XYZ file of C-alpha atoms in Angstrom:
150
model
C 25.626 46.518 10.130
C 24.004 45.899 13.449
C 24.237 42.497 15.136
C 20.531 42.734 16.106
C 19.524 42.003 12.508
C 20.679 38.408 12.909
C 18.191 37.732 15.678
C 15.075 38.621 13.649
C 16.476 36.672 10.689
C 16.983 33.566 12.845
C 13.431 33.945 14.182
C 12.161 34.203 10.633
C 14.053 31.071 9.679
C 12.702 29.258 12.721
C 9.126 30.246 11.837
C 9.693 29.200 8.235
C 11.005 25.861 9.469
C 7.857 25.337 11.572
C 5.677 26.122 8.591
C 7.555 23.566 6.531
C 6.981 20.911 9.173
C 3.227 21.460 9.439
C 1.944 20.745 5.909
C 3.350 17.192 5.647
C 1.280 16.157 8.663
C -1.862 17.502 7.052
C -0.866 16.064 3.688
C -0.208 12.634 5.231
C -3.805 12.432 6.466
C -5.232 13.484 3.126
C -2.792 11.220 1.323
C -3.839 8.131 3.318
C -7.485 8.646 2.327
C -6.438 9.169 -1.295
C -4.163 6.127 -1.198
C -6.969 3.935 0.117
C -9.476 5.268 -2.400
C -7.116 4.716 -5.324
C -5.915 1.332 -4.076
C -9.540 0.137 -3.866
C -9.793 0.543 -7.646
C -6.442 -0.872 -8.727
C -6.735 -3.102 -11.802
C -3.465 -4.992 -11.210
C -1.721 -6.838 -8.406
C 2.034 -6.311 -8.682
C 4.844 -6.656 -6.167
C 8.469 -5.734 -6.589
C 10.138 -4.364 -9.696
C 7.680 -4.455 -12.601
C 7.316 -3.070 -16.074
C 9.810 -2.572 -18.840
C 11.937 -0.200 -16.742
C 11.543 -2.123 -13.483
C 9.772 0.179 -11.033
C 7.523 -0.261 -8.003
C 3.902 0.067 -9.141
C 1.746 2.949 -7.923
C -0.558 0.430 -6.238
C 2.287 -1.155 -4.309
C 3.523 2.282 -3.257
C 0.026 3.072 -1.933
C -0.088 -0.317 -0.177
C 3.292 0.335 1.482
C 2.273 3.812 2.674
C -0.991 2.496 4.120
C 0.887 -0.348 5.803
C 2.822 2.277 7.790
C -0.399 3.814 9.146
C -1.219 3.257 12.830
C -4.679 2.122 11.669
C -3.314 -0.268 9.012
C -4.870 -3.419 10.469
C -8.315 -1.837 10.574
C -7.980 -0.300 7.074
C -6.900 -3.540 5.450
C -9.468 -5.623 7.361
C -12.210 -3.385 5.953
C -10.653 -3.455 2.482
C -10.544 -7.264 2.277
C -14.282 -7.395 3.025
C -15.167 -4.523 0.656
C -17.105 -6.138 -2.191
C -16.931 -2.924 -4.224
C -13.110 -2.967 -4.224
C -11.305 -4.807 -6.996
C -10.093 -8.290 -6.199
C -6.570 -7.067 -6.920
C -6.970 -4.428 -4.185
C -8.245 -7.107 -1.849
C -5.086 -9.143 -2.516
C -3.024 -6.179 -1.310
C -5.213 -6.252 1.805
C -4.436 -9.978 2.151
C -0.721 -9.144 2.012
C -1.135 -6.628 4.811
C -3.205 -8.996 6.922
C -0.626 -11.753 6.500
C 2.002 -9.336 7.793
C -0.067 -7.697 10.551
C -2.162 -10.642 11.787
C -0.711 -13.879 10.400
C -2.478 -16.018 13.021
C -5.878 -15.050 11.605
C -4.902 -14.822 7.935
C -7.023 -17.788 6.800
C -10.085 -16.572 8.675
C -9.693 -12.977 7.456
C -9.307 -14.038 3.816
C -12.020 -16.703 3.844
C -14.660 -14.580 2.090
C -12.315 -13.640 -0.750
C -11.266 -17.277 -1.072
C -14.941 -18.341 -1.372
C -15.627 -15.735 -4.045
C -12.843 -17.167 -6.173
C -12.230 -15.961 -9.666
C -9.135 -14.550 -11.266
C -7.022 -11.418 -10.906
C -4.580 -9.546 -13.118
C -1.054 -10.125 -11.822
C 1.977 -8.267 -13.160
C 5.377 -9.932 -12.701
C 8.370 -8.186 -14.205
C 6.840 -7.179 -17.564
C 4.326 -10.031 -17.956
C 0.651 -9.439 -17.176
C -1.436 -12.585 -16.606
C -4.774 -13.651 -15.183
C -4.250 -15.955 -12.217
C -6.508 -17.679 -9.730
C -7.293 -15.920 -6.462
C -6.900 -19.203 -4.587
C -3.367 -19.599 -5.957
C -2.487 -16.042 -4.990
C -3.859 -16.467 -1.474
C -1.928 -19.719 -1.111
C 1.300 -17.958 -2.174
C 0.631 -15.119 0.248
C -0.111 -17.576 3.083
C 3.139 -19.481 2.447
C 5.549 -16.697 1.555
C 3.977 -13.384 2.496
C 4.426 -10.553 0.052
C 8.168 -10.048 0.075
C 8.996 -8.873 -3.421
C 11.858 -11.394 -3.689
C 9.324 -14.232 -3.907
C 7.217 -12.465 -6.554
C 9.960 -11.894 -9.139
């Protein structure tokens, strides 16, 4: 056995490591667009542990990933004003805006507040229709920490 064989193997491992690091960056960009697209159509607003087995909803997972984006404020500002998005999706945008720009929360959510209506809210394993005004009031007072929503 020649010691030189170790050098090419370590180079191969290094190259393999670089290849492994590259796809997540590409995937993260594609994933953010997918997350936004899917969040726009969410039929339910749910925070914290929900459902019979107590899991974080897909919509909340998308919301959390988008919240980590450097462009989160811009994304959620557009989403709250997007009349083609579900009102439940727009409540997730309200959560983000409360967190990212609390000083302008009332102004940024004014249009949704005027539209009014009801949304589907899932708490633990109970799905209910609740008023948008009530939800916005809760978000304004408490934010969207899942402890409050249980």
